[in-house]
mmCIF file of C-alpha atoms in Angstrom:
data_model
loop_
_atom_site.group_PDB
_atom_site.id
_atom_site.type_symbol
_atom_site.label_atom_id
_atom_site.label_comp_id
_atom_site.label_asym_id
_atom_site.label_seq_id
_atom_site.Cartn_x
_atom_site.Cartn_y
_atom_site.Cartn_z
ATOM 1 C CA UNK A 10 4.653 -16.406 42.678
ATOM 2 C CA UNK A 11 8.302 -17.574 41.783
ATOM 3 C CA UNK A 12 11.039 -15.287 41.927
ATOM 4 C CA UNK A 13 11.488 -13.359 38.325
ATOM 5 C CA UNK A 14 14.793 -12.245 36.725
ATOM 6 C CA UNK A 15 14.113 -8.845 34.271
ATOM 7 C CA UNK A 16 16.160 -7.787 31.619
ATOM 8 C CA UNK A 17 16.481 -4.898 28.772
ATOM 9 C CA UNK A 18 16.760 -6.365 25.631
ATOM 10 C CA UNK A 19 17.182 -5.165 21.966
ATOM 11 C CA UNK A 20 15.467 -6.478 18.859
ATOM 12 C CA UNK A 21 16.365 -6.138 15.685
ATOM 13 C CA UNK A 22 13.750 -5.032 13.010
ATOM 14 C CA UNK A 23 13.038 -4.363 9.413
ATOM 15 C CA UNK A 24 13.413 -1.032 10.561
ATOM 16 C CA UNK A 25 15.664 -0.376 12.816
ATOM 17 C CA UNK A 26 16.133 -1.578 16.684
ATOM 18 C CA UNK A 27 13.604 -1.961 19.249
ATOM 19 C CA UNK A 28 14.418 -1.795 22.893
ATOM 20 C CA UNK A 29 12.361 -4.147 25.373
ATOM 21 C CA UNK A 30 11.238 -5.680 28.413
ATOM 22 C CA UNK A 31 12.263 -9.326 28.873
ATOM 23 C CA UNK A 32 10.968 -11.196 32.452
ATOM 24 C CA UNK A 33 11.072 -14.183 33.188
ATOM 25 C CA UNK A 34 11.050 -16.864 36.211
ATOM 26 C CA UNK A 35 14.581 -16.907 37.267
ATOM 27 C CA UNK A 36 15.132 -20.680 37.549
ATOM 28 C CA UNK A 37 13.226 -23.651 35.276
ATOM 29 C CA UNK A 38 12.126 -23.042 31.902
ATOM 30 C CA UNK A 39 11.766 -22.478 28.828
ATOM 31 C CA UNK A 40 8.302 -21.062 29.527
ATOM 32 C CA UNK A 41 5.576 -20.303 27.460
ATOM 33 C CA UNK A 42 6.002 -17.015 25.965
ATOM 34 C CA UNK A 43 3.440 -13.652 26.070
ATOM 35 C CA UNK A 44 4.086 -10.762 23.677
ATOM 36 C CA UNK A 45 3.502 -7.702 25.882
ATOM 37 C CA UNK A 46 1.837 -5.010 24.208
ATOM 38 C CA UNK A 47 2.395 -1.278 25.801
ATOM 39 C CA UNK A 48 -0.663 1.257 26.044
ATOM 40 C CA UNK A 49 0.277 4.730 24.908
ATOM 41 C CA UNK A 50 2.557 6.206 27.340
ATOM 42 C CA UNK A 51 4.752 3.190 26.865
ATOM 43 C CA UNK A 52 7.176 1.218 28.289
ATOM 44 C CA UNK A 53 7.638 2.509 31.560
ATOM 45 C CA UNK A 54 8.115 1.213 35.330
ATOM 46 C CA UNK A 55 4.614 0.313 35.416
ATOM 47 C CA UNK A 56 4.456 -2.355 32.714
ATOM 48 C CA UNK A 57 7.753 -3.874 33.691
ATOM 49 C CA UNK A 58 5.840 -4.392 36.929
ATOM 50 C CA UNK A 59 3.103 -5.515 34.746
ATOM 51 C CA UNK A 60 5.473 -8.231 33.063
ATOM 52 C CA UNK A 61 7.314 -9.560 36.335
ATOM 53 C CA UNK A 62 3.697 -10.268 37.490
ATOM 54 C CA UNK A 63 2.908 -12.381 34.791
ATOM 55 C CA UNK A 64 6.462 -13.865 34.237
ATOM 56 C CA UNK A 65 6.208 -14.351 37.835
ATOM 57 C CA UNK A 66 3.120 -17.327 37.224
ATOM 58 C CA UNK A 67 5.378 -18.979 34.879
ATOM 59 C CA UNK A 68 5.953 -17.292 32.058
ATOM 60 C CA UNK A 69 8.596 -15.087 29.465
ATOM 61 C CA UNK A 70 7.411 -12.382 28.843
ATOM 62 C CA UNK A 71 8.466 -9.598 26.186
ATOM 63 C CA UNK A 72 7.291 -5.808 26.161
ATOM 64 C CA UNK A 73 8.712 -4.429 23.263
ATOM 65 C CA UNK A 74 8.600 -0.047 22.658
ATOM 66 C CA UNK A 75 6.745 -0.463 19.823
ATOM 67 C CA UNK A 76 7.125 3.512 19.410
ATOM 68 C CA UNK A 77 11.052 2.571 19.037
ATOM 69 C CA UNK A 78 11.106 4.763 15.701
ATOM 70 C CA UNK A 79 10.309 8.235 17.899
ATOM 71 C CA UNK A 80 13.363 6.956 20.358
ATOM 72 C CA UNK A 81 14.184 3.988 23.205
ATOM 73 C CA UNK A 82 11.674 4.419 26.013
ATOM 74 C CA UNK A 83 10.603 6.587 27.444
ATOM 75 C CA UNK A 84 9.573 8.067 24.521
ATOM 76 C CA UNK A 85 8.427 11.319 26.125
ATOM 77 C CA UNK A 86 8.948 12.541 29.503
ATOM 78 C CA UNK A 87 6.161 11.282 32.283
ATOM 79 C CA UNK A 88 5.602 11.355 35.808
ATOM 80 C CA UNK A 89 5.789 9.019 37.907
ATOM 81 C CA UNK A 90 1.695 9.187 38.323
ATOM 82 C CA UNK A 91 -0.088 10.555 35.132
ATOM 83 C CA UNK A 92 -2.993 12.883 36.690
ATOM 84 C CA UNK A 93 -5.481 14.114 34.381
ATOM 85 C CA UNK A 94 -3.824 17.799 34.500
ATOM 86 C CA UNK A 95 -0.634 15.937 32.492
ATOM 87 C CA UNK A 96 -2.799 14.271 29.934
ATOM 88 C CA UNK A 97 -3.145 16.790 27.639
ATOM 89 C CA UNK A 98 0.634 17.970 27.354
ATOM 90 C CA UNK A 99 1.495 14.488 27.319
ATOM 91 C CA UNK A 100 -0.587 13.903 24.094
ATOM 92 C CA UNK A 101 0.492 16.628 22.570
ATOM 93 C CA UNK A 102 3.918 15.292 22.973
ATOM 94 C CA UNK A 103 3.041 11.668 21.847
ATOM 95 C CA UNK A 104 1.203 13.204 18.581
ATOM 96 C CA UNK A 105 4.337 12.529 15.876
ATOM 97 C CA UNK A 106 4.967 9.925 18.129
ATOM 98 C CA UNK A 107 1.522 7.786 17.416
ATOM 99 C CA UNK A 108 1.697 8.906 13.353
ATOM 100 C CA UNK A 109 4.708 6.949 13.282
ATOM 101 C CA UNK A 110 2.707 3.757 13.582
ATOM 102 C CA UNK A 111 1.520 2.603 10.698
ATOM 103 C CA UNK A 112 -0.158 -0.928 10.770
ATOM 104 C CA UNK A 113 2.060 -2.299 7.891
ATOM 105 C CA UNK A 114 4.741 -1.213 10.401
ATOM 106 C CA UNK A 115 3.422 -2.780 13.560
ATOM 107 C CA UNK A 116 3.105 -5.807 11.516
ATOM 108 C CA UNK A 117 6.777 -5.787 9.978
ATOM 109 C CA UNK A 118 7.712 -4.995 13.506
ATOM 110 C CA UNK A 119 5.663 -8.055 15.349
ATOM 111 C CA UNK A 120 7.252 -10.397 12.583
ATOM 112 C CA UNK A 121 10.719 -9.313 14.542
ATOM 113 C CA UNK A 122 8.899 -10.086 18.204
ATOM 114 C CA UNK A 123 7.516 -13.575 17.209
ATOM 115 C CA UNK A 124 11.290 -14.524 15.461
ATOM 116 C CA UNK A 125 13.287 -13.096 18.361
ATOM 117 C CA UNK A 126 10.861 -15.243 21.134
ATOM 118 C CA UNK A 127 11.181 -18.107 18.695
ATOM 119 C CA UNK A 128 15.165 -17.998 19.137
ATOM 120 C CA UNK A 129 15.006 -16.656 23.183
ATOM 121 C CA UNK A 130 15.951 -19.846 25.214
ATOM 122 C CA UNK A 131 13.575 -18.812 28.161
ATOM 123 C CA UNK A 132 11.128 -18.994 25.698
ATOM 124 C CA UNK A 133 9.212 -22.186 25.339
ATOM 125 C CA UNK A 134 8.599 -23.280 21.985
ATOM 126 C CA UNK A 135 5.514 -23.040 19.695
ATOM 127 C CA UNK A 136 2.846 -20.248 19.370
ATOM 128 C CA UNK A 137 3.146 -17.791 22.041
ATOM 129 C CA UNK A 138 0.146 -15.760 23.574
ATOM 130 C CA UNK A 139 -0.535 -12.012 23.550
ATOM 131 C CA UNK A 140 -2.143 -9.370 25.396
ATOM 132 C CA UNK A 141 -2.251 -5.649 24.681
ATOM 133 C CA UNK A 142 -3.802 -2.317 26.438
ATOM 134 C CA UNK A 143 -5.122 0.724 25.243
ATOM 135 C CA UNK A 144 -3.829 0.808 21.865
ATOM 136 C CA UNK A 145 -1.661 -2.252 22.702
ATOM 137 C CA UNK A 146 -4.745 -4.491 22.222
ATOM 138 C CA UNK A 147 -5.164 -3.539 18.641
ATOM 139 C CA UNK A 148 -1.821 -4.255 18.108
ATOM 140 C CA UNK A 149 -2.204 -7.836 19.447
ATOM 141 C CA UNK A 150 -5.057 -8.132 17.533
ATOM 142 C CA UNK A 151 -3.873 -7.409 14.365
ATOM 143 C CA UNK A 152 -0.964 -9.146 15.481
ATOM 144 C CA UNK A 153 -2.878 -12.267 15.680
ATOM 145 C CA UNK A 154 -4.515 -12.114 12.210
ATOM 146 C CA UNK A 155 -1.499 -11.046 10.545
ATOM 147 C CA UNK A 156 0.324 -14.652 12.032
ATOM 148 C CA UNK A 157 -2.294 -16.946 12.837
ATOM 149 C CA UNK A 158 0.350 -19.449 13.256
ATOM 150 C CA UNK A 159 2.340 -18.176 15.780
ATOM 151 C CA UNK A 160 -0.110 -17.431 18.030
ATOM 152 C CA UNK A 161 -2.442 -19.402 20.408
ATOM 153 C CA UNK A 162 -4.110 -16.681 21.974
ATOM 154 C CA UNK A 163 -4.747 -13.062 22.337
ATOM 155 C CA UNK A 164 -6.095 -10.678 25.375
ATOM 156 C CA UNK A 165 -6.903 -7.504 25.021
ATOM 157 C CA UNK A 166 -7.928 -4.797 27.864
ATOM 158 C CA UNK A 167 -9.190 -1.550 27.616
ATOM 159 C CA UNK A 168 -8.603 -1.388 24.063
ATOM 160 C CA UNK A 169 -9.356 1.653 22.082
ATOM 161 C CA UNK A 170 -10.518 2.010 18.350
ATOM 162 C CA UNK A 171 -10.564 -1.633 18.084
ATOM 163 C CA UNK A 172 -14.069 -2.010 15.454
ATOM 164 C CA UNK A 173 -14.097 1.474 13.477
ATOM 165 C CA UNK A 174 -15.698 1.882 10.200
ATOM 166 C CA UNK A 175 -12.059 2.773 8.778
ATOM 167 C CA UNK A 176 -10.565 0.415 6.285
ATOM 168 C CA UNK A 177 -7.459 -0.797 8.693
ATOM 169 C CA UNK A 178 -9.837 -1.364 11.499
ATOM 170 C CA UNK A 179 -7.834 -4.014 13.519
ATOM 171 C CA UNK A 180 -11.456 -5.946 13.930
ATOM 172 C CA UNK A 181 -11.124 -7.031 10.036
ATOM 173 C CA UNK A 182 -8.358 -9.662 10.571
ATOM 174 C CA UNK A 183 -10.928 -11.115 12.476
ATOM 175 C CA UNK A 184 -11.265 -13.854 9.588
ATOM 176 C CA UNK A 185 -7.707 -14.867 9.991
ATOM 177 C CA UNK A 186 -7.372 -15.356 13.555
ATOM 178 C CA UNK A 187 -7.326 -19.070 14.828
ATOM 179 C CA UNK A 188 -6.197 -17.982 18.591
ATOM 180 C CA UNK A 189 -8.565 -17.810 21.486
ATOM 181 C CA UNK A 190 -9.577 -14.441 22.206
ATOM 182 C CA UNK A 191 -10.622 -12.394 25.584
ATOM 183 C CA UNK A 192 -11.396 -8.790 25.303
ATOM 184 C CA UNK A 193 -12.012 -6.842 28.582
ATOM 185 C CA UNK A 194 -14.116 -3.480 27.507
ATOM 186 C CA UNK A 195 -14.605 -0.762 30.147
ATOM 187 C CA UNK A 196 -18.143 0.900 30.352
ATOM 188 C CA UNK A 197 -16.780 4.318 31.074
ATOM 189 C CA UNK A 198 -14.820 4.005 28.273
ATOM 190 C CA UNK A 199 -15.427 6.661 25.021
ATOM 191 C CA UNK A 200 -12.649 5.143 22.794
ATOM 192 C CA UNK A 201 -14.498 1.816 22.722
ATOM 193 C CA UNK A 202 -18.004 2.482 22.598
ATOM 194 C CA UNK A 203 -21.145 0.355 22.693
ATOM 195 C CA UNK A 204 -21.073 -0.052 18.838
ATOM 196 C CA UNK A 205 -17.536 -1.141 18.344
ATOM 197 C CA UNK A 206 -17.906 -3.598 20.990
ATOM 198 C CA UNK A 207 -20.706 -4.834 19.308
ATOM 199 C CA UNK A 208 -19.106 -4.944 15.755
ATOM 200 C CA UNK A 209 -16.193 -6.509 17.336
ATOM 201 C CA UNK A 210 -18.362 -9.651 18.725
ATOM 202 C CA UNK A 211 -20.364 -9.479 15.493
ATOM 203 C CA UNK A 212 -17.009 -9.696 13.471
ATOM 204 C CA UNK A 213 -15.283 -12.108 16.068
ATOM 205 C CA UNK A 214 -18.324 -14.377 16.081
ATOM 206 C CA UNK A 215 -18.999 -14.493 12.064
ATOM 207 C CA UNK A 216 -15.582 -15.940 11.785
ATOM 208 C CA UNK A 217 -16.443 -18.123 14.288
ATOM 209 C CA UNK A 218 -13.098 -17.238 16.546
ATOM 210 C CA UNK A 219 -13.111 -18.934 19.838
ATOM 211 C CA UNK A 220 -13.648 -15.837 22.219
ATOM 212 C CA UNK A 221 -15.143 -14.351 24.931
ATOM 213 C CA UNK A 222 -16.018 -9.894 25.076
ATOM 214 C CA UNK A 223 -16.908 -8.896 28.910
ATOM 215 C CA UNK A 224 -17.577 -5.204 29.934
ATOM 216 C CA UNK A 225 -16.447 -4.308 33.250
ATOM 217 C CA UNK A 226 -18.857 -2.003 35.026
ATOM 218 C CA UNK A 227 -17.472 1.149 36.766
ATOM 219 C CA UNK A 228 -13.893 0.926 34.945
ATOM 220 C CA UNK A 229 -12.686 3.915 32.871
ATOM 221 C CA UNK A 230 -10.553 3.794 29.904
ATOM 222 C CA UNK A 231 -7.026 2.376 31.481
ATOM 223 C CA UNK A 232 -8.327 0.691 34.450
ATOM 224 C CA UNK A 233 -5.091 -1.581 34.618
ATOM 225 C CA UNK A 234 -2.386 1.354 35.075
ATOM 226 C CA UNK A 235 -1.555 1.612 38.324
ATOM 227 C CA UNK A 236 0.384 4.973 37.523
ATOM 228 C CA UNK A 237 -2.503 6.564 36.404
ATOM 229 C CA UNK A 238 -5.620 8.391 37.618
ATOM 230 C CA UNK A 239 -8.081 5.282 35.654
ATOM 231 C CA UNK A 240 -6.655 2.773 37.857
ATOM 232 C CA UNK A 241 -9.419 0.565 39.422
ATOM 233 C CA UNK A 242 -8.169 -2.019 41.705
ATOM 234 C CA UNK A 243 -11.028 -4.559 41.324
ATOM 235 C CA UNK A 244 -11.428 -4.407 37.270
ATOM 236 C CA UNK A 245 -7.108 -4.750 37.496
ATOM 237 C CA UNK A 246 -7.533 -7.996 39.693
ATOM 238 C CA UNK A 247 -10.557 -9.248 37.380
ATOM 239 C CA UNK A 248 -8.194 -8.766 34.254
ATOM 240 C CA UNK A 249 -5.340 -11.095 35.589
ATOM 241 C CA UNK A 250 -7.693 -13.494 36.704
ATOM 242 C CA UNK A 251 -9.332 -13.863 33.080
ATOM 243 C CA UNK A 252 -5.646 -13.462 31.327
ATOM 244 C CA UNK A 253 -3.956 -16.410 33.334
ATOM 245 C CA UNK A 254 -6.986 -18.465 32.945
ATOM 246 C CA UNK A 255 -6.818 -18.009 28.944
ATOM 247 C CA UNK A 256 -3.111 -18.793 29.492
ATOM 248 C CA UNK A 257 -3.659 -21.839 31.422
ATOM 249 C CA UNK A 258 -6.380 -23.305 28.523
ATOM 250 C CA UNK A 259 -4.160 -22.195 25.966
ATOM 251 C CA UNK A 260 -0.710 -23.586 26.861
#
């Protein structure tokens, strides 16, 4: 691991300004870029731990608060470890907070991530990679669908909601996507059951997308998040070993 420099950033959208997460390895570069998608309590001190572990194997690395519209981060009020007990008020908070995202808006707003790591001089240049969490891998998803282009490939872990029958399901895009993809289910997971994982291969596979689906036995539903009660040490460990391996194959 090289030493990593962190900085806030802002972004300018369609719709406003998004505050962020920039790391980075402090000397050498440009590197090859990740887009950093947040779960939903958001950018935090855990994922800027997250991002200095990844920027620390050689790469930028941007976590945008894609909940920017509600306010800069945090968002809502947390504590530093989110128990079960604190779930519930902390959803309620993050309620108005989560309507706010539309996908057309996630999209506008991941236009304004791509253009701002195109112009970042730590940023290498060409497509950049992605990974999400929780909701985050949806986003990344979609985002990779939405600008096939710009992106090489796309992780997601513990995603939830990611093959619904709704009509925005972020599995549709799967057409468009010309990225490799990894996605990491949990089997104690209730907001990615056993049939969206399987419409998600189905629909990943029919468009004949490079990728790979893996369910991790024993993880709950957040196993990554070190500040929370899900947090699984061994599934966290598996995750960066499969999401710098894509990265190596894919830059």
């Amino acid at each position: 691991m090289t030493a990593v420099q962190g900085t806030a950033v802002d972004i300018s959208t369609a719709d406003g300004t998004a505050d962020a997460y920039l790391a980075h390895p402090a000397e050498g570069g440009p590197h090859p870029a990740v887009l950093f998608y947040m779960d939903a309590f958001g950018l935090r001190p855990q994922l800027r731990r997250m991002a200095d572990r990844l920027a620390g194997a050689g790469y930028t690395v941007l976590v945008p608060n894609v909940a920017y519209r509600s306010g800069r981060a945090p968002v809502v009020d947390l504590p530093e470890f989110i128990d079960p007990a604190a779930r519930p008020e902390i959803f309620k908070l993050l309620g108005p907070v989560f309507r706010e995202l539309t996908p057309e808006g996630l999209m506008r707003d991941a236009d304004a991530y791509l253009r701002w790591l195109a112009d970042c001089p730590a940023a290498a240049d060409g497509p950049v990679a992605l990974t999400g969490y929780c909701m985050g891998a949806g986003i990344a998803l979609r985002t990779a669908g939405t600008y096939p282009d710009r992106v090489a490939a796309v992780a997601g872990f513990h995603g939830a909601n990611l093959a619904t029958d709704e009509p925005q399901s972020p599995h549709l895009v799967a057409g468009d996507i010309t990225a490799e993809v990894y996605f990491a289910h949990a089997d104690q997971d209730q907001a990615m059951p056993p049939e969206q994982q399987e419409r998600l291969e189905s629909a990943l596979a029919a468009a004949g997308v490079r990728h790979r689906c893996e369910v991790y036995a024993g993880a709950h539903h957040g196993y990554t998040q070190a500040d929370t009660a899900a947090y699984d040490a061994e599934a966290t460990e598996r995750h960066w070993a499969a999401l710098l391996d894509l990265l190596r194959r894919t830059f």
